[in-house]
Amino acid sequence: KTWFKVVFHFEGNRVVFYVEDSTTANALKQVSRKITDKDKYKVVIQANPSVAPSSVTHELRAEDIEHIKNCMGKRYDVSQHALDLNSLRNDPDLISQNIDVMLNRRNCMHTVVKIIEQHIPELLSLNLGNNKLSRLEDMMDLKAPALKILNLSRNEVKLERDLDKIKSFKLEELWLEGNPLCDNYRDQTAYVSAIREKFPKLLRLDGHELPPPISFDVEELTTLPPCKGSYFCTDDIKLLVSRFIQQYYSVYDMG
């Protein structure tokens, strides 16, 4: 399934991805209408020749990376350790430099992740809303151990399992509203339960305080004090006292 990882994304109700050669493309095309989805509809697979996607063919130029770094610096709130990358592609500074930063492209997300690692590893809050993110795999390399708040609202994340890519983050607040995956649950309770299973430390979801998690009190084990040896002046006294105690408890137990 490695071919799914080459710019895998959604266009409306269609899934689009690239493969590296015509042999693979033709093999996939041969199974068109031979497999069914979960609703028993036959899956149609089309294969069309295409140039390689830009995110695969080139890396960002050094001067572009520097502009992105400066842009991120302006969007970083030092007092809150918060980085706001909401709708980054529409940033006026980047547009003025003709830099197209789409975080759903691997090279762009990789650049942002590296800048965070190198310059703001103390990051507490990250806003990635409105960036057309459909895959979170490229966030797995994010090194921000203090991260507590993540905003992924109004993106294109469709499946709950996509969150597995970021469940190692010890999040206390998460925003997912506006993503297709939110429509996969029968009610709010099921939604909260599923997300909390991924992020057990979560306190707020989509801006709402969560009820405290159900837990069970476990009785603490009582540790008995260590047994300490007795002190006797002589062995004769020790023998005398030991015999007395044995006889005393023997009589006590019998009656």
mmCIF file of C-alpha atoms in Angstrom:
data_model
loop_
_atom_site.group_PDB
_atom_site.id
_atom_site.type_symbol
_atom_site.label_atom_id
_atom_site.label_comp_id
_atom_site.label_asym_id
_atom_site.label_seq_id
_atom_site.Cartn_x
_atom_site.Cartn_y
_atom_site.Cartn_z
ATOM 1 C CA LYS A 1 0.000 0.000 0.000
ATOM 2 C CA THR A 2 2.961 2.350 -0.266
ATOM 3 C CA TRP A 3 1.424 4.019 -3.322
ATOM 4 C CA PHE A 4 -1.256 5.527 -1.109
ATOM 5 C CA LYS A 5 1.382 7.663 0.586
ATOM 6 C CA VAL A 6 2.199 9.703 -2.526
ATOM 7 C CA VAL A 7 0.083 12.849 -2.067
ATOM 8 C CA PHE A 8 -2.997 10.894 -0.991
ATOM 9 C CA HIS A 9 -5.929 13.335 -0.778
ATOM 10 C CA PHE A 10 -9.643 13.813 -1.426
ATOM 11 C CA GLU A 11 -11.293 15.778 -4.221
ATOM 12 C CA GLY A 12 -14.989 15.883 -3.425
ATOM 13 C CA ASN A 13 -16.120 12.255 -3.175
ATOM 14 C CA ARG A 14 -13.057 10.987 -5.015
ATOM 15 C CA VAL A 15 -9.783 9.729 -3.616
ATOM 16 C CA VAL A 16 -6.728 10.837 -5.584
ATOM 17 C CA PHE A 17 -3.156 9.626 -5.291
ATOM 18 C CA TYR A 18 -0.066 9.187 -7.443
ATOM 19 C CA VAL A 19 1.900 6.042 -8.296
ATOM 20 C CA GLU A 20 5.443 5.931 -9.574
ATOM 21 C CA ASP A 21 5.027 3.930 -12.789
ATOM 22 C CA SER A 22 2.502 2.838 -15.413
ATOM 23 C CA THR A 23 2.776 -0.829 -14.406
ATOM 24 C CA THR A 24 1.371 -0.093 -10.963
ATOM 25 C CA ALA A 25 -1.283 2.202 -12.437
ATOM 26 C CA ASN A 26 -2.441 -0.449 -14.927
ATOM 27 C CA ALA A 27 -2.540 -3.119 -12.211
ATOM 28 C CA LEU A 28 -4.804 -0.914 -10.120
ATOM 29 C CA LYS A 29 -6.984 -0.150 -13.109
ATOM 30 C CA GLN A 30 -7.519 -3.879 -13.697
ATOM 31 C CA VAL A 31 -9.389 -4.245 -10.396
ATOM 32 C CA SER A 32 -11.827 -1.415 -11.189
ATOM 33 C CA ARG A 33 -15.404 -2.509 -10.363
ATOM 34 C CA LYS A 34 -14.071 -5.765 -8.892
ATOM 35 C CA ILE A 35 -13.944 -4.567 -5.293
ATOM 36 C CA THR A 36 -16.715 -3.019 -3.212
ATOM 37 C CA ASP A 37 -16.765 -0.412 -0.477
ATOM 38 C CA LYS A 38 -18.424 -0.760 2.933
ATOM 39 C CA ASP A 39 -21.811 0.102 1.378
ATOM 40 C CA LYS A 40 -21.453 -2.671 -1.249
ATOM 41 C CA TYR A 41 -20.927 -0.233 -4.124
ATOM 42 C CA LYS A 42 -18.366 -1.210 -6.741
ATOM 43 C CA VAL A 43 -15.260 0.952 -6.630
ATOM 44 C CA VAL A 44 -14.314 2.580 -9.923
ATOM 45 C CA ILE A 45 -10.582 3.101 -10.437
ATOM 46 C CA GLN A 46 -9.310 5.421 -13.142
ATOM 47 C CA ALA A 47 -5.671 5.860 -14.142
ATOM 48 C CA ASN A 48 -4.462 8.916 -16.022
ATOM 49 C CA PRO A 49 -0.934 9.987 -16.986
ATOM 50 C CA SER A 50 0.353 12.950 -15.003
ATOM 51 C CA VAL A 51 3.482 14.865 -14.236
ATOM 52 C CA ALA A 52 4.924 14.239 -10.799
ATOM 53 C CA PRO A 53 3.333 16.406 -8.079
ATOM 54 C CA SER A 54 5.358 19.416 -7.033
ATOM 55 C CA SER A 55 5.592 18.218 -3.440
ATOM 56 C CA VAL A 56 7.558 15.215 -4.672
ATOM 57 C CA THR A 57 9.735 16.785 -7.351
ATOM 58 C CA HIS A 58 11.292 19.645 -5.412
ATOM 59 C CA GLU A 59 12.073 21.018 -2.005
ATOM 60 C CA LEU A 60 11.429 24.588 -0.999
ATOM 61 C CA ARG A 61 14.222 27.002 -1.798
ATOM 62 C CA ALA A 62 16.369 28.322 1.035
ATOM 63 C CA GLU A 63 15.045 31.854 0.563
ATOM 64 C CA ASP A 64 11.458 30.554 0.641
ATOM 65 C CA ILE A 65 12.148 28.736 3.898
ATOM 66 C CA GLU A 66 13.560 31.944 5.356
ATOM 67 C CA HIS A 67 10.388 33.838 4.397
ATOM 68 C CA ILE A 68 8.259 31.099 5.964
ATOM 69 C CA LYS A 69 10.367 31.297 9.131
ATOM 70 C CA ASN A 70 9.847 35.068 9.335
ATOM 71 C CA CYS A 71 6.123 34.632 8.722
ATOM 72 C CA MET A 72 5.880 32.079 11.531
ATOM 73 C CA GLY A 73 7.806 34.433 13.802
ATOM 74 C CA LYS A 74 5.160 37.120 13.290
ATOM 75 C CA ARG A 75 2.433 34.606 14.077
ATOM 76 C CA TYR A 76 4.063 33.368 17.276
ATOM 77 C CA ASP A 77 2.835 34.692 20.631
ATOM 78 C CA VAL A 78 5.852 34.449 22.913
ATOM 79 C CA SER A 79 3.874 35.144 26.099
ATOM 80 C CA GLN A 80 1.488 32.251 25.412
ATOM 81 C CA HIS A 81 3.938 30.003 23.550
ATOM 82 C CA ALA A 82 1.227 29.856 20.878
ATOM 83 C CA LEU A 83 1.733 29.570 17.114
ATOM 84 C CA ASP A 84 -1.205 30.565 14.884
ATOM 85 C CA LEU A 85 -0.866 29.047 11.402
ATOM 86 C CA ASN A 86 -4.565 29.330 10.587
ATOM 87 C CA SER A 87 -5.069 29.588 6.798
ATOM 88 C CA LEU A 88 -1.328 29.938 6.281
ATOM 89 C CA ARG A 89 -1.585 29.826 2.490
ATOM 90 C CA ASN A 90 -3.463 33.140 2.515
ATOM 91 C CA ASP A 91 -0.866 34.995 4.561
ATOM 92 C CA PRO A 92 -0.234 38.387 2.874
ATOM 93 C CA ASP A 93 3.528 38.231 3.481
ATOM 94 C CA LEU A 94 3.820 34.877 1.727
ATOM 95 C CA ILE A 95 1.534 35.927 -1.109
ATOM 96 C CA SER A 96 3.630 39.051 -1.688
ATOM 97 C CA GLN A 97 6.684 36.803 -2.143
ATOM 98 C CA ASN A 98 4.792 34.380 -4.438
ATOM 99 C CA ILE A 99 5.309 31.555 -1.948
ATOM 100 C CA ASP A 100 2.507 29.001 -2.008
ATOM 101 C CA VAL A 101 2.521 27.212 1.347
ATOM 102 C CA MET A 102 -0.008 24.381 1.402
ATOM 103 C CA LEU A 103 0.333 22.382 4.588
ATOM 104 C CA ASN A 104 -1.363 19.375 3.000
ATOM 105 C CA ARG A 105 1.815 19.032 0.930
ATOM 106 C CA ARG A 106 4.571 16.990 2.491
ATOM 107 C CA ASN A 107 7.377 19.439 1.752
ATOM 108 C CA CYS A 108 5.508 22.382 3.279
ATOM 109 C CA MET A 109 4.498 20.570 6.452
ATOM 110 C CA HIS A 110 8.008 19.156 6.779
ATOM 111 C CA THR A 111 9.421 22.688 6.602
ATOM 112 C CA VAL A 112 7.055 23.990 9.289
ATOM 113 C CA VAL A 113 7.763 21.008 11.555
ATOM 114 C CA LYS A 114 11.521 21.553 11.261
ATOM 115 C CA ILE A 115 11.214 25.268 12.036
ATOM 116 C CA ILE A 116 9.218 24.466 15.179
ATOM 117 C CA GLU A 117 11.794 21.888 16.246
ATOM 118 C CA GLN A 118 14.716 24.247 15.729
ATOM 119 C CA HIS A 119 13.280 27.521 17.016
ATOM 120 C CA ILE A 120 10.218 26.972 19.236
ATOM 121 C CA PRO A 121 10.418 23.499 20.824
ATOM 122 C CA GLU A 122 8.724 24.993 23.924
ATOM 123 C CA LEU A 123 5.484 25.339 21.914
ATOM 124 C CA LEU A 124 2.298 24.909 23.996
ATOM 125 C CA SER A 125 -0.427 25.768 21.468
ATOM 126 C CA LEU A 126 -0.574 25.178 17.695
ATOM 127 C CA ASN A 127 -3.376 26.344 15.384
ATOM 128 C CA LEU A 128 -3.495 24.557 12.008
ATOM 129 C CA GLY A 129 -7.105 25.400 11.178
ATOM 130 C CA ASN A 130 -8.267 26.075 7.608
ATOM 131 C CA ASN A 131 -5.318 24.433 5.867
ATOM 132 C CA LYS A 132 -7.118 21.686 3.884
ATOM 133 C CA LEU A 133 -5.328 18.994 5.876
ATOM 134 C CA SER A 134 -6.593 15.535 4.963
ATOM 135 C CA ARG A 135 -3.655 13.529 6.297
ATOM 136 C CA LEU A 136 -1.766 13.925 9.550
ATOM 137 C CA GLU A 137 1.103 11.572 8.822
ATOM 138 C CA ASP A 138 3.568 14.407 8.267
ATOM 139 C CA MET A 139 2.894 15.709 11.785
ATOM 140 C CA MET A 140 4.355 12.581 13.342
ATOM 141 C CA ASP A 141 7.813 14.167 13.218
ATOM 142 C CA LEU A 142 6.711 17.206 15.232
ATOM 143 C CA LYS A 143 9.000 17.556 18.247
ATOM 144 C CA ALA A 144 7.149 19.775 20.707
ATOM 145 C CA PRO A 145 6.987 17.807 23.969
ATOM 146 C CA ALA A 146 5.164 20.610 25.820
ATOM 147 C CA LEU A 147 2.327 20.831 23.256
ATOM 148 C CA LYS A 148 -1.059 20.857 25.049
ATOM 149 C CA ILE A 149 -3.418 22.614 22.612
ATOM 150 C CA LEU A 150 -3.921 21.646 18.954
ATOM 151 C CA ASN A 151 -6.462 23.252 16.619
ATOM 152 C CA LEU A 152 -7.276 21.218 13.495
ATOM 153 C CA SER A 153 -10.699 22.751 12.890
ATOM 154 C CA ARG A 154 -12.148 23.253 9.394
ATOM 155 C CA ASN A 155 -9.788 20.878 7.648
ATOM 156 C CA GLU A 156 -10.510 17.718 5.642
ATOM 157 C CA VAL A 157 -9.665 14.923 8.074
ATOM 158 C CA LYS A 158 -12.157 12.171 7.276
ATOM 159 C CA LEU A 159 -11.332 9.160 9.423
ATOM 160 C CA GLU A 160 -10.852 8.632 13.140
ATOM 161 C CA ARG A 161 -7.838 6.428 12.521
ATOM 162 C CA ASP A 162 -6.023 9.430 11.036
ATOM 163 C CA LEU A 163 -5.772 10.722 14.606
ATOM 164 C CA ASP A 164 -3.562 7.757 15.464
ATOM 165 C CA LYS A 165 -0.726 9.680 13.816
ATOM 166 C CA ILE A 166 -0.834 12.315 16.568
ATOM 167 C CA LYS A 167 -2.151 10.401 19.574
ATOM 168 C CA SER A 168 1.322 10.431 21.136
ATOM 169 C CA PHE A 169 0.790 14.152 21.855
ATOM 170 C CA LYS A 170 -0.285 14.702 25.481
ATOM 171 C CA LEU A 171 -3.096 17.042 24.465
ATOM 172 C CA GLU A 172 -5.404 18.757 26.936
ATOM 173 C CA GLU A 173 -7.353 20.722 24.316
ATOM 174 C CA LEU A 174 -8.223 19.664 20.763
ATOM 175 C CA TRP A 175 -10.316 21.273 18.038
ATOM 176 C CA LEU A 176 -11.761 19.086 15.260
ATOM 177 C CA GLU A 177 -15.003 20.858 14.360
ATOM 178 C CA GLY A 178 -15.551 21.344 10.640
ATOM 179 C CA ASN A 179 -13.790 18.110 9.666
ATOM 180 C CA PRO A 180 -15.739 15.326 7.901
ATOM 181 C CA LEU A 181 -14.810 12.840 10.625
ATOM 182 C CA CYS A 182 -17.117 14.678 13.044
ATOM 183 C CA ASP A 183 -20.097 13.381 11.047
ATOM 184 C CA ASN A 184 -19.140 9.745 11.643
ATOM 185 C CA TYR A 185 -20.675 9.534 15.135
ATOM 186 C CA ARG A 186 -24.291 8.920 16.103
ATOM 187 C CA ASP A 187 -24.243 11.590 18.804
ATOM 188 C CA GLN A 188 -22.016 13.903 20.815
ATOM 189 C CA THR A 189 -21.443 11.311 23.525
ATOM 190 C CA ALA A 190 -20.072 8.795 21.039
ATOM 191 C CA TYR A 191 -17.884 11.504 19.501
ATOM 192 C CA VAL A 192 -16.402 12.567 22.829
ATOM 193 C CA SER A 193 -15.842 8.956 23.887
ATOM 194 C CA ALA A 194 -14.012 8.058 20.671
ATOM 195 C CA ILE A 195 -11.756 11.105 20.744
ATOM 196 C CA ARG A 196 -11.018 10.740 24.435
ATOM 197 C CA GLU A 197 -9.925 7.167 23.839
ATOM 198 C CA LYS A 198 -7.185 8.575 21.608
ATOM 199 C CA PHE A 199 -6.321 11.407 24.000
ATOM 200 C CA PRO A 200 -7.077 10.318 27.589
ATOM 201 C CA LYS A 201 -5.748 13.566 29.113
ATOM 202 C CA LEU A 202 -8.148 15.724 27.070
ATOM 203 C CA LEU A 203 -9.999 18.398 29.078
ATOM 204 C CA ARG A 204 -11.605 20.398 26.246
ATOM 205 C CA LEU A 205 -12.895 19.364 22.820
ATOM 206 C CA ASP A 206 -13.981 21.940 20.228
ATOM 207 C CA GLY A 207 -13.989 24.591 22.939
ATOM 208 C CA HIS A 208 -16.260 22.657 25.310
ATOM 209 C CA GLU A 209 -15.247 21.481 28.755
ATOM 210 C CA LEU A 210 -15.414 17.701 28.967
ATOM 211 C CA PRO A 211 -16.987 15.861 31.894
ATOM 212 C CA PRO A 212 -14.430 14.223 34.146
ATOM 213 C CA PRO A 213 -13.443 10.746 32.959
ATOM 214 C CA ILE A 214 -14.994 7.799 34.772
ATOM 215 C CA SER A 215 -12.451 6.086 36.978
ATOM 216 C CA PHE A 216 -12.507 3.530 39.743
ATOM 217 C CA ASP A 217 -10.824 3.942 43.093
ATOM 218 C CA VAL A 218 -8.355 1.166 43.740
ATOM 219 C CA GLU A 219 -7.708 0.380 47.371
ATOM 220 C CA GLU A 220 -4.149 1.234 48.214
ATOM 221 C CA LEU A 221 -2.046 -1.589 49.546
ATOM 222 C CA THR A 222 -1.067 -1.181 53.175
ATOM 223 C CA THR A 223 2.604 -1.725 53.801
ATOM 224 C CA LEU A 224 3.330 -3.306 57.148
ATOM 225 C CA PRO A 225 6.317 -2.004 59.083
ATOM 226 C CA PRO A 226 9.392 -4.223 58.853
ATOM 227 C CA CYS A 227 9.904 -6.724 61.610
ATOM 228 C CA LYS A 228 12.755 -5.799 63.926
ATOM 229 C CA GLY A 229 14.686 -8.207 66.095
ATOM 230 C CA SER A 230 14.457 -8.120 69.895
ATOM 231 C CA TYR A 231 17.309 -7.200 72.219
ATOM 232 C CA PHE A 232 18.330 -9.378 75.151
ATOM 233 C CA CYS A 233 21.181 -8.870 77.561
ATOM 234 C CA THR A 234 22.162 -12.549 77.595
ATOM 235 C CA ASP A 235 21.149 -15.766 75.884
ATOM 236 C CA ASP A 236 19.807 -17.108 79.216
ATOM 237 C CA ILE A 237 17.356 -14.216 79.512
ATOM 238 C CA LYS A 238 16.355 -14.645 75.860
ATOM 239 C CA LEU A 239 15.590 -18.339 76.462
ATOM 240 C CA LEU A 240 13.588 -17.555 79.608
ATOM 241 C CA VAL A 241 11.472 -14.880 77.926
ATOM 242 C CA SER A 242 10.844 -17.019 74.830
ATOM 243 C CA ARG A 243 9.592 -19.963 76.953
ATOM 244 C CA PHE A 244 7.312 -17.655 78.928
ATOM 245 C CA ILE A 245 5.761 -16.194 75.757
ATOM 246 C CA GLN A 246 5.226 -19.631 74.190
ATOM 247 C CA GLN A 247 3.550 -21.001 77.347
ATOM 248 C CA TYR A 248 1.467 -17.857 77.801
ATOM 249 C CA TYR A 249 -0.021 -17.969 74.306
ATOM 250 C CA SER A 250 -0.495 -21.719 74.488
ATOM 251 C CA VAL A 251 -2.678 -21.312 77.594
ATOM 252 C CA TYR A 252 -4.367 -18.244 76.068
ATOM 253 C CA ASP A 253 -5.293 -20.107 72.881
ATOM 254 C CA MET A 254 -6.810 -23.015 74.802
ATOM 255 C CA GLY A 255 -9.176 -21.028 76.762
#
